Amino acid sequence: MEVQNYSPRVLVVEDEKIVAMDIKRRIESFQYTVLGITDSGEKAIELAAKLHPDIIIMDIILSGDMDGIEAASIIGKNYDIPFIFLTASSDDVSLQRAKLSGPHGYIIKPFEARDLKSALDIALHNSTVERKLKESELWLQATLTSIRDAVITTDMQQRIMFMNPAAESFFGLSEEEYKDVAIHEVYKVEPDTTNESLIAHFSSADKVDIVRARILKNNAGEQFYIEESVSLIKDRYHKEHGFVYTFRDITQRRKAELQVLASRDFYLSLFEDFPTPVWRSNAEGEFNYFNNTWLKFTGRNLENEIFQGWTESIKETDRQRFLDTFAYALRNKSRFEIEFELLSRDGVYRWVICIGTPLFALEGEFKGFIGACIDISHMITAQNELIRAKNAAESANLAKVRFLSNMSHEVRTPLNGIIGILSLLNDTKLDGSQAEYVNMAQMAAHTLLGLLNNLLDISKIESKRDTASYTEENLHAVVSEILLPFEYQAKIKRVRLLKEFSFAEDLKVHVDKNKLQQIIGNLLSNAVKFTDYGEVAVQLSYEKNNHQLRTDVIHLVVKDSGIGIAPENHALIFESFVQVDNSNTRKFNGAGLGLAIVKNITEALGGSIWLNSELGKGSEFHVVIPVMKNKTNRNKANKMQGEILL
Ligand code: ADP
């Protein structure tokens, strides 16, 4: 709408005032606007710069130094304003000069109003078209310059007409070097057969468009991978004018692709002969790949195995379990691991462990599973063998324990008889040497009894058949009872035995009386045995809420001033049948069982044992065991530890 109402603005340059006024009147009669009238070239230039008229009507002969032709050419050059000349028909020379300045029209004087209007309209129209053309050329130029793809146009004979800067720099050619040169002189291509996705597409009949993968060789012999497109240039009347070749250098991308392909081939071949049967499934759970090793293992061919075919080789009793596991993993896209028997090529079922891992593409899309079935038959056989051996050993051990407990019972009965008779004998009147013999016999009998008890304990512990049994006991009485025989032994050795109890005499606790006495007895027996001078002390304290065990505990310390233990043997002495100095064996009785028993019992009761000792300076054995003050606590502790097996 605005365009229709638009009234072109005209500058009139005419030195004859009457003519100028006549032109103005005529122009205004067809609704154009006269911006100004001037009679000299210099003023015309000034007004053009100031007013920017849409068009100038310029007389050739003007007053002043400059004529219209000169003024028009300056204005044309500087302000891009169209103009038409006014001239007398007789002035041929001026007309000739005027033509050279590129006007948009002429009006020969004298003229009619309609001549003036059509000259102005044509000039305005042509200048608009010209401007638009210039603009679109500018756009095209900018586009062709900025794109990184090489663009080449040729005529129908394939002679190069144009190259954009990308093409020029790719080939290193300037316009003079390529203009009118046949394209194949600078641009030799062959199909890129390494590219699996050769793209070729022909569009509608009136326009050919081909995109293809090519290898380009330049004149220097260098090779490039390119993606090339060729289009036929046709005008709107279907006349063919030439071709546009566009190509993109994809060498870097192609090389990376080729490397990926090469590594894919490498991994595929690796998979094929990987020494484990390998399979793959797609996202639908259809098995679509089995490696060579698989086919060798099952002795079947790919056609038999694909889809769910191979699952027929799973032992019937295992098959549904596998199918369920696989269906679950497929639903959850999760890893699975399952053992089953699979028919091998020699017709024998073999145990395999089948592991499947979900595969995801880079974008996270689920692609299916990759898996392996590893033959574990030999492991299963070995495992069965081990279980059998373990069972055999356990039943042999059980027999041994039964035998030992029977035997010790059998031996203990007469031994207790002997000990009783010796003690009776000791109460009779004996002379000095008789009393000494009886003492020696008594000590030997006690040692034998101790050894028997230890043997029985260790075999019970090793067969894990000993259980803890808690009863409410007076702690003072339990400990004093076990100390009795040692008081006697210490007296004989002239070693002082000290009792240091730091708890109330009537304190009652829930303990396993026998176990506690075994611990104290063994430690004390060693302390007396390995001490010839000085003293042995039994310290016992009751600690409330021990911070490590978080319950009440008994803390026992058996201290002696005996031979001591070298630091390197501190850990060793707790092992069964270990006596740290063989030369001791002859001097000191024992079988190396006492401390192993003590450690086992202590730990099974939930306690701990440690020692401080220095060679030649004596030893200090510490034992901490939890105790229960009442039934509720005891039940709690039993729950915590489960059934206490010693
Ligand atoms: P044994 O029946 O031989 O005493 P133990 O297991 O009770 O067996 O002790 C193992 C070894 O630890 C002993 O042979 C001895 O060498 C050393 N030992 C144990 N207690 C003491 C101690 N209080 N003083 C010195 N050495 C000790």
Coordinates of N, CA and C in Angstrom, one line a residue, residues 170-368:
F170 N 41.9 -24.6 -2.3 CA 42.1 -26.0 -2.3 C 43.0 -26.4 -3.4
F171 N 42.8 -25.8 -4.6 CA 43.6 -26.2 -5.7 C 44.9 -25.3 -5.9
G172 N 44.9 -24.2 -5.2 CA 46.0 -23.2 -5.3 C 46.0 -22.5 -6.6
L173 N 44.8 -22.3 -7.2 CA 44.7 -21.6 -8.5 C 44.1 -20.3 -8.4
S174 N 44.6 -19.4 -9.3 CA 43.9 -18.1 -9.4 C 43.0 -18.0 -10.6
E175 N 42.1 -17.0 -10.7 CA 41.1 -17.0 -11.7 C 41.8 -17.1 -13.1
E176 N 42.9 -16.4 -13.3 CA 43.5 -16.5 -14.7 C 43.9 -17.9 -15.0
E177 N 44.3 -18.7 -13.9 CA 44.8 -20.0 -14.2 C 43.7 -21.0 -14.5
Y178 N 42.5 -20.8 -13.9 CA 41.5 -21.8 -14.1 C 40.4 -21.4 -15.1
K179 N 40.2 -20.2 -15.3 CA 39.2 -19.7 -16.2 C 39.2 -20.4 -17.6
D180 N 38.1 -21.0 -18.0 CA 38.0 -21.7 -19.3 C 38.8 -23.0 -19.4
V181 N 39.4 -23.4 -18.3 CA 40.1 -24.7 -18.3 C 39.1 -25.8 -18.1
A182 N 39.3 -26.9 -18.8 CA 38.4 -28.1 -18.6 C 38.5 -28.6 -17.2
I183 N 37.4 -28.9 -16.5 CA 37.4 -29.2 -15.1 C 38.3 -30.4 -14.8
H184 N 38.3 -31.4 -15.7 CA 39.1 -32.6 -15.4 C 40.6 -32.4 -15.4
E185 N 41.0 -31.2 -15.9 CA 42.4 -30.9 -15.9 C 42.9 -30.6 -14.5
V186 N 42.0 -30.0 -13.7 CA 42.4 -29.7 -12.3 C 41.7 -30.6 -11.2
Y187 N 40.8 -31.4 -11.6 CA 40.0 -32.1 -10.7 C 39.7 -33.5 -11.1
K188 N 40.6 -34.4 -10.7 CA 40.5 -35.8 -11.1 C 39.9 -36.7 -9.9
V189 N 38.8 -37.3 -10.2 CA 38.2 -38.1 -9.1 C 38.0 -39.6 -9.5
E190 N 37.9 -40.4 -8.6 CA 37.5 -41.8 -8.8 C 36.6 -42.2 -7.6
P191 N 35.8 -43.3 -7.9 CA 34.8 -43.6 -6.8 C 35.6 -44.1 -5.6
D192 N 35.0 -43.8 -4.4 CA 35.6 -44.2 -3.1 C 35.0 -45.6 -2.8
T193 N 35.7 -46.6 -3.2 CA 35.1 -48.0 -3.0 C 35.2 -48.4 -1.6
T194 N 36.0 -47.7 -0.8 CA 36.1 -48.1 0.7 C 34.9 -47.6 1.4
N195 N 34.1 -46.7 0.8 CA 33.0 -46.2 1.5 C 31.8 -47.1 1.3
E196 N 31.3 -47.7 2.3 CA 30.2 -48.6 2.2 C 28.9 -47.9 1.8
S197 N 28.8 -46.7 2.4 CA 27.6 -45.9 2.2 C 27.7 -44.9 1.0
L198 N 28.0 -45.5 -0.1 CA 28.0 -44.7 -1.3 C 26.6 -44.1 -1.6
I199 N 26.6 -42.8 -1.6 CA 25.3 -42.1 -1.7 C 25.1 -41.6 -3.1
A200 N 24.1 -42.1 -3.8 CA 23.8 -41.6 -5.1 C 22.3 -41.3 -5.3
H201 N 22.0 -40.1 -5.5 CA 20.5 -39.9 -5.6 C 20.2 -38.9 -6.7
F202 N 19.2 -39.4 -7.5 CA 18.8 -38.6 -8.6 C 17.5 -38.0 -8.4
S203 N 17.4 -36.7 -8.5 CA 16.0 -36.1 -8.1 C 15.2 -35.9 -9.4
S204 N 14.2 -35.0 -9.4 CA 13.3 -34.9 -10.5 C 14.0 -34.7 -11.8
A205 N 13.2 -35.0 -12.9 CA 13.8 -35.1 -14.2 C 14.5 -33.8 -14.7
D206 N 13.9 -32.7 -14.3 CA 14.4 -31.4 -14.9 C 15.7 -30.9 -14.1
K207 N 16.1 -31.6 -13.1 CA 17.2 -31.1 -12.3 C 18.0 -32.4 -11.8
V208 N 19.3 -32.5 -12.3 CA 20.0 -33.7 -11.8 C 20.8 -33.3 -10.6
D209 N 20.8 -34.1 -9.6 CA 21.5 -33.9 -8.4 C 22.1 -35.2 -8.0
I210 N 23.4 -35.2 -7.9 CA 24.1 -36.5 -7.5 C 25.0 -36.1 -6.3
V211 N 24.9 -37.0 -5.3 CA 25.9 -36.9 -4.2 C 26.6 -38.2 -4.1
R212 N 27.9 -38.1 -4.1 CA 28.7 -39.4 -4.1 C 30.0 -39.2 -3.3
A213 N 30.5 -40.4 -2.9 CA 31.7 -40.5 -2.2 C 32.8 -40.6 -3.3
R214 N 33.8 -39.8 -3.2 CA 34.9 -39.8 -4.2 C 36.3 -39.7 -3.6
I215 N 37.2 -40.2 -4.4 CA 38.6 -39.9 -4.0 C 39.2 -38.9 -5.0
L216 N 39.7 -37.8 -4.5 CA 40.2 -36.8 -5.4 C 41.7 -36.7 -5.4
K217 N 42.3 -36.7 -6.6 CA 43.7 -36.6 -6.7 C 44.1 -35.2 -7.3
N218 N 44.9 -34.5 -6.6 CA 45.3 -33.2 -7.2 C 46.5 -33.3 -8.1
N219 N 46.9 -32.2 -8.7 CA 48.0 -32.3 -9.6 C 49.4 -32.7 -8.9
A220 N 49.4 -32.4 -7.6 CA 50.6 -32.8 -6.9 C 50.6 -34.3 -6.5
G221 N 49.6 -35.0 -6.9 CA 49.5 -36.4 -6.6 C 48.9 -36.7 -5.2
E222 N 48.5 -35.7 -4.5 CA 47.9 -35.9 -3.1 C 46.5 -36.5 -3.3
Q223 N 46.1 -37.3 -2.3 CA 44.8 -37.9 -2.4 C 43.9 -37.4 -1.2
F224 N 42.7 -37.1 -1.6 CA 41.7 -36.6 -0.6 C 40.4 -37.4 -0.7
Y225 N 39.7 -37.6 0.4 CA 38.4 -38.2 0.4 C 37.4 -37.0 0.4
I226 N 36.5 -37.1 -0.6 CA 35.5 -36.0 -0.7 C 34.1 -36.5 -0.8
E227 N 33.2 -35.6 -0.5 CA 31.8 -35.9 -0.7 C 31.4 -34.9 -1.8
E228 N 31.0 -35.4 -3.0 CA 30.9 -34.4 -4.1 C 29.4 -34.4 -4.5
S229 N 28.9 -33.2 -4.8 CA 27.6 -33.1 -5.4 C 27.7 -32.4 -6.7
V230 N 26.9 -32.8 -7.7 CA 26.9 -32.2 -9.0 C 25.4 -31.8 -9.3
S231 N 25.2 -30.6 -9.7 CA 23.9 -30.2 -10.1 C 23.9 -29.5 -11.5
L232 N 22.9 -29.7 -12.3 CA 22.8 -29.1 -13.6 C 22.2 -27.7 -13.4
I233 N 22.8 -26.7 -14.1 CA 22.2 -25.4 -14.0 C 21.2 -25.2 -15.2
K234 N 19.9 -24.9 -14.8 CA 18.9 -24.7 -15.9 C 18.2 -23.4 -15.6
D235 N 17.9 -22.7 -16.6 CA 17.1 -21.5 -16.3 C 15.6 -21.9 -16.3
R236 N 14.8 -20.8 -16.1 CA 13.3 -21.2 -16.0 C 12.7 -21.6 -17.3
Y237 N 13.4 -21.5 -18.4 CA 12.9 -22.0 -19.7 C 13.5 -23.4 -20.0
H238 N 14.1 -24.0 -18.9 CA 14.7 -25.3 -19.1 C 16.0 -25.4 -20.0
K239 N 16.5 -24.2 -20.2 CA 17.7 -24.2 -21.0 C 18.9 -24.5 -20.1
E240 N 19.7 -25.5 -20.6 CA 20.8 -25.9 -19.7 C 22.0 -25.0 -19.9
H241 N 22.6 -24.5 -18.8 CA 23.7 -23.6 -18.9 C 25.1 -24.1 -18.5
G242 N 25.0 -25.2 -17.6 CA 26.3 -25.7 -17.1 C 26.1 -26.5 -15.9
F243 N 27.2 -26.7 -15.1 CA 27.1 -27.5 -13.9 C 27.6 -26.8 -12.7
V244 N 27.1 -27.1 -11.5 CA 27.7 -26.7 -10.3 C 28.3 -27.9 -9.6
Y245 N 29.6 -27.9 -9.4 CA 30.2 -29.0 -8.6 C 30.5 -28.4 -7.2
T246 N 30.1 -29.2 -6.2 CA 30.4 -28.8 -4.8 C 31.0 -30.0 -4.2
F247 N 32.1 -29.7 -3.5 CA 32.6 -30.9 -2.7 C 33.2 -30.4 -1.4
R248 N 33.2 -31.4 -0.5 CA 33.7 -31.1 0.9 C 34.8 -32.1 1.1
D249 N 35.9 -31.6 1.7 CA 37.0 -32.4 2.0 C 36.7 -33.2 3.3
I250 N 36.5 -34.5 3.2 CA 36.1 -35.3 4.4 C 37.3 -36.3 4.8
T251 N 38.5 -35.9 4.3 CA 39.6 -36.8 4.5 C 39.8 -37.2 6.0
Q252 N 39.8 -36.2 6.9 CA 40.0 -36.5 8.3 C 39.0 -37.5 8.8
R253 N 37.7 -37.1 8.5 CA 36.6 -37.9 9.0 C 36.7 -39.4 8.5
R254 N 37.0 -39.4 7.2 CA 37.1 -40.7 6.5 C 38.2 -41.6 7.1
K255 N 39.3 -40.9 7.4 CA 40.4 -41.7 7.9 C 40.1 -42.3 9.3
A256 N 39.4 -41.4 10.1 CA 38.9 -41.9 11.4 C 38.0 -43.1 11.2
E257 N 37.0 -42.9 10.2 CA 36.1 -44.0 10.0 C 36.8 -45.3 9.6
L258 N 37.8 -45.1 8.7 CA 38.5 -46.3 8.2 C 39.2 -47.0 9.4
Q259 N 39.7 -46.1 10.3 CA 40.4 -46.7 11.5 C 39.4 -47.5 12.3
V260 N 38.2 -46.9 12.5 CA 37.2 -47.6 13.3 C 36.8 -48.9 12.6
L261 N 36.7 -48.9 11.3 CA 36.4 -50.1 10.6 C 37.4 -51.1 10.8
A262 N 38.7 -50.7 10.7 CA 39.8 -51.6 10.8 C 39.8 -52.2 12.2
S263 N 39.5 -51.4 13.2 CA 39.6 -51.9 14.6 C 38.4 -52.8 14.8
R264 N 37.2 -52.5 14.2 CA 36.1 -53.4 14.3 C 36.4 -54.7 13.7
D265 N 37.1 -54.7 12.5 CA 37.5 -56.0 11.9 C 38.4 -56.8 12.8
F266 N 39.3 -56.0 13.5 CA 40.3 -56.6 14.3 C 39.6 -57.3 15.5
Y267 N 38.6 -56.6 16.1 CA 38.0 -57.1 17.3 C 37.1 -58.3 16.9
L268 N 36.5 -58.2 15.7 CA 35.6 -59.3 15.2 C 36.5 -60.5 15.1
S269 N 37.7 -60.4 14.5 CA 38.5 -61.6 14.3 C 39.0 -62.1 15.6
L270 N 39.2 -61.1 16.5 CA 39.7 -61.5 17.9 C 38.6 -62.4 18.5
F271 N 37.3 -61.9 18.4 CA 36.2 -62.6 19.0 C 36.1 -64.0 18.4
E272 N 36.2 -64.1 17.1 CA 36.0 -65.3 16.4 C 36.9 -66.5 17.1
D273 N 38.1 -66.2 17.3 CA 39.0 -67.2 17.8 C 39.4 -67.1 19.3
F274 N 38.6 -66.2 20.0 CA 38.8 -66.1 21.4 C 38.5 -67.4 22.0
P275 N 39.4 -67.8 23.0 CA 39.3 -69.2 23.4 C 38.1 -69.5 24.3
T276 N 37.0 -68.7 24.2 CA 35.8 -68.9 25.0 C 34.6 -68.9 24.1
P277 N 33.6 -69.7 24.2 CA 32.5 -69.6 23.4 C 31.7 -68.3 23.7
V278 N 31.5 -67.5 22.6 CA 30.9 -66.2 22.8 C 29.7 -66.1 22.0
W279 N 28.7 -65.4 22.5 CA 27.4 -65.2 21.7 C 27.0 -63.7 21.8
R280 N 26.1 -63.4 20.9 CA 25.4 -62.0 21.0 C 24.0 -62.1 20.8
S281 N 23.2 -61.2 21.4 CA 21.8 -61.2 21.0 C 21.4 -59.8 20.7
N282 N 20.3 -59.6 19.9 CA 19.9 -58.3 19.7 C 18.9 -57.8 20.8
A283 N 18.4 -56.6 20.6 CA 17.6 -56.0 21.7 C 16.3 -56.7 22.0
E284 N 15.9 -57.6 21.0 CA 14.7 -58.4 21.2 C 15.0 -59.7 21.9
G285 N 16.3 -60.0 22.1 CA 16.7 -61.2 22.8 C 16.9 -62.4 21.8
E286 N 17.0 -62.0 20.5 CA 17.2 -63.1 19.6 C 18.8 -63.3 19.4
F287 N 19.2 -64.5 19.6 CA 20.7 -64.7 19.5 C 21.1 -64.7 18.0
N288 N 22.0 -63.8 17.7 CA 22.4 -63.6 16.3 C 23.8 -63.7 16.0
Y289 N 24.6 -64.1 17.0 CA 26.1 -64.3 16.7 C 26.6 -65.3 17.6
F290 N 27.4 -66.2 17.1 CA 28.2 -67.2 17.8 C 29.6 -67.3 17.2
N291 N 30.6 -67.2 18.1 CA 31.9 -67.2 17.5 C 32.3 -68.7 17.1
N292 N 33.5 -68.8 16.4 CA 34.0 -70.0 16.0 C 34.2 -71.0 17.1
T293 N 34.7 -70.5 18.3 CA 34.9 -71.4 19.4 C 33.6 -72.0 19.9
W294 N 32.6 -71.2 19.9 CA 31.3 -71.7 20.3 C 30.9 -72.9 19.4
L295 N 31.0 -72.7 18.1 CA 30.5 -73.7 17.1 C 31.4 -75.0 17.3
K296 N 32.7 -74.7 17.6 CA 33.5 -75.9 17.8 C 33.1 -76.6 19.1
F297 N 32.7 -75.9 20.1 CA 32.3 -76.5 21.4 C 31.1 -77.3 21.2
T298 N 30.1 -76.7 20.6 CA 28.8 -77.4 20.5 C 28.7 -78.4 19.3
G299 N 29.6 -78.2 18.3 CA 29.6 -79.0 17.2 C 28.4 -78.8 16.3
R300 N 27.8 -77.7 16.5 CA 26.6 -77.4 15.6 C 26.9 -76.2 14.7
N301 N 26.1 -75.9 13.7 CA 26.4 -74.8 12.8 C 25.5 -73.6 13.2
L302 N 25.9 -72.5 12.6 CA 25.2 -71.2 12.9 C 23.7 -71.3 12.7
E303 N 23.3 -71.9 11.6 CA 21.8 -72.0 11.4 C 21.1 -72.7 12.5
N304 N 21.8 -73.7 13.1 CA 21.1 -74.4 14.2 C 21.0 -73.5 15.5
E305 N 22.1 -72.7 15.6 CA 22.2 -72.0 16.9 C 21.4 -70.7 17.0
I306 N 21.3 -70.0 15.8 CA 20.7 -68.6 15.9 C 19.2 -68.7 16.4
F307 N 18.7 -67.4 16.7 CA 17.5 -67.2 17.4 C 17.6 -68.0 18.7
Q308 N 16.6 -68.9 19.1 CA 16.7 -69.5 20.4 C 17.2 -71.0 20.2
G309 N 17.7 -71.3 18.9 CA 18.1 -72.7 18.6 C 19.0 -73.3 19.6
W310 N 20.0 -72.6 20.0 CA 21.1 -73.2 20.8 C 20.6 -73.7 22.2
T311 N 19.4 -73.0 22.6 CA 19.0 -73.4 24.0 C 18.5 -74.8 24.1
E312 N 18.3 -75.4 22.9 CA 17.9 -76.8 22.9 C 19.0 -77.7 23.4
S313 N 20.3 -77.2 23.4 CA 21.4 -78.0 23.8 C 21.6 -77.9 25.3
I314 N 20.8 -77.0 26.0 CA 20.9 -76.9 27.5 C 20.1 -78.1 28.0
K315 N 20.7 -78.7 29.1 CA 20.1 -79.9 29.7 C 18.6 -79.6 30.0
E316 N 17.8 -80.5 29.7 CA 16.3 -80.2 29.9 C 16.0 -79.7 31.3
T317 N 16.6 -80.2 32.3 CA 16.3 -79.8 33.7 C 16.8 -78.4 34.0
D318 N 17.7 -77.9 33.2 CA 18.2 -76.5 33.4 C 17.6 -75.5 32.5
R319 N 17.0 -75.9 31.4 CA 16.6 -75.0 30.3 C 15.7 -73.9 30.7
Q320 N 14.6 -74.3 31.4 CA 13.6 -73.3 31.8 C 14.2 -72.2 32.7
R321 N 15.1 -72.7 33.6 CA 15.8 -71.8 34.6 C 16.6 -70.8 33.8
F322 N 17.3 -71.2 32.7 CA 18.1 -70.3 31.9 C 17.1 -69.3 31.2
L323 N 16.1 -69.9 30.6 CA 15.1 -69.0 29.8 C 14.5 -67.9 30.7
D324 N 14.2 -68.3 31.9 CA 13.6 -67.3 32.9 C 14.6 -66.3 33.2
T325 N 15.9 -66.7 33.5 CA 16.9 -65.8 33.9 C 17.2 -64.8 32.7
F326 N 17.2 -65.3 31.5 CA 17.5 -64.5 30.4 C 16.4 -63.5 30.1
A327 N 15.1 -64.0 30.3 CA 14.0 -63.1 30.1 C 14.0 -62.0 31.1
Y328 N 14.3 -62.3 32.3 CA 14.4 -61.3 33.4 C 15.5 -60.2 33.0
A329 N 16.7 -60.7 32.6 CA 17.8 -59.8 32.3 C 17.4 -58.9 31.1
L330 N 16.7 -59.5 30.2 CA 16.3 -58.7 29.0 C 15.3 -57.6 29.4
R331 N 14.3 -57.9 30.3 CA 13.4 -56.9 30.7 C 14.1 -55.8 31.4
N332 N 15.1 -56.2 32.2 CA 15.7 -55.2 33.1 C 17.0 -54.6 32.5
K333 N 17.4 -55.2 31.3 CA 18.6 -54.8 30.6 C 19.8 -54.9 31.6
S334 N 19.8 -56.0 32.3 CA 20.8 -56.2 33.4 C 21.7 -57.4 33.1
R335 N 22.9 -57.3 33.8 CA 23.8 -58.4 33.7 C 23.3 -59.7 34.3
F336 N 23.6 -60.8 33.8 CA 23.2 -62.1 34.5 C 24.4 -63.1 34.5
E337 N 24.2 -64.0 35.3 CA 25.3 -65.1 35.5 C 24.5 -66.3 35.9
I338 N 24.7 -67.4 35.2 CA 24.0 -68.6 35.6 C 24.8 -69.9 35.2
E339 N 24.7 -70.9 35.9 CA 25.4 -72.1 35.6 C 24.4 -73.2 35.2
F340 N 24.8 -73.9 34.1 CA 23.9 -75.0 33.7 C 24.8 -76.0 32.9
E341 N 24.1 -77.1 32.5 CA 24.9 -78.1 31.7 C 24.5 -77.9 30.2
L342 N 25.5 -77.9 29.4 CA 25.3 -77.7 27.9 C 25.9 -78.9 27.2
L343 N 25.2 -79.3 26.1 CA 25.6 -80.5 25.4 C 26.8 -80.1 24.5
S344 N 27.9 -80.8 24.6 CA 29.1 -80.5 23.8 C 29.2 -81.4 22.6
R345 N 30.1 -81.1 21.7 CA 30.2 -81.9 20.5 C 30.4 -83.4 20.6
D346 N 31.0 -83.8 21.8 CA 31.2 -85.2 22.0 C 30.0 -85.9 22.6
G347 N 28.9 -85.2 22.7 CA 27.6 -85.8 23.2 C 27.6 -85.8 24.7
V348 N 28.5 -85.2 25.3 CA 28.5 -85.2 26.8 C 28.1 -83.8 27.3
Y349 N 27.3 -83.8 28.4 CA 26.9 -82.5 28.9 C 28.1 -81.9 29.7
R350 N 28.4 -80.7 29.5 CA 29.5 -80.1 30.3 C 28.9 -78.9 31.1
W351 N 29.4 -78.7 32.3 CA 29.0 -77.5 33.1 C 29.6 -76.3 32.6
V352 N 28.7 -75.3 32.3 CA 29.3 -74.0 31.9 C 28.7 -72.9 32.8
I353 N 29.5 -71.8 32.9 CA 28.9 -70.6 33.6 C 28.7 -69.6 32.5
C354 N 27.4 -69.2 32.3 CA 27.1 -68.3 31.2 C 26.9 -66.9 31.8
I355 N 27.7 -66.0 31.3 CA 27.6 -64.6 31.7 C 27.2 -63.7 30.6
G356 N 26.1 -62.9 30.8 CA 25.7 -62.0 29.8 C 25.7 -60.6 30.3
T357 N 26.2 -59.7 29.4 CA 26.3 -58.3 29.8 C 25.5 -57.4 28.8
P358 N 24.7 -56.5 29.3 CA 23.9 -55.7 28.3 C 24.8 -54.7 27.5
L359 N 24.5 -54.5 26.3 CA 25.2 -53.6 25.4 C 24.4 -52.3 25.2
F360 N 25.1 -51.2 25.3 CA 24.4 -49.9 25.1 C 25.1 -49.1 24.0
A361 N 24.4 -48.5 23.1 CA 25.1 -47.6 22.1 C 25.5 -46.3 22.9
L362 N 26.4 -45.5 22.2 CA 26.9 -44.3 22.9 C 25.8 -43.4 23.4
E363 N 24.6 -43.4 22.6 CA 23.5 -42.5 23.1 C 22.7 -43.2 24.2
G364 N 23.1 -44.4 24.6 CA 22.5 -45.0 25.7 C 21.4 -46.0 25.2
E365 N 21.2 -46.2 23.9 CA 20.2 -47.1 23.4 C 20.6 -48.6 23.7
F366 N 19.7 -49.4 24.2 CA 20.0 -50.8 24.5 C 20.1 -51.6 23.2
K367 N 21.2 -52.3 23.0 CA 21.5 -53.0 21.8 C 21.4 -54.5 21.9
G368 N 21.2 -55.0 23.1 CA 21.2 -56.5 23.3 C 22.2 -56.9 24.3

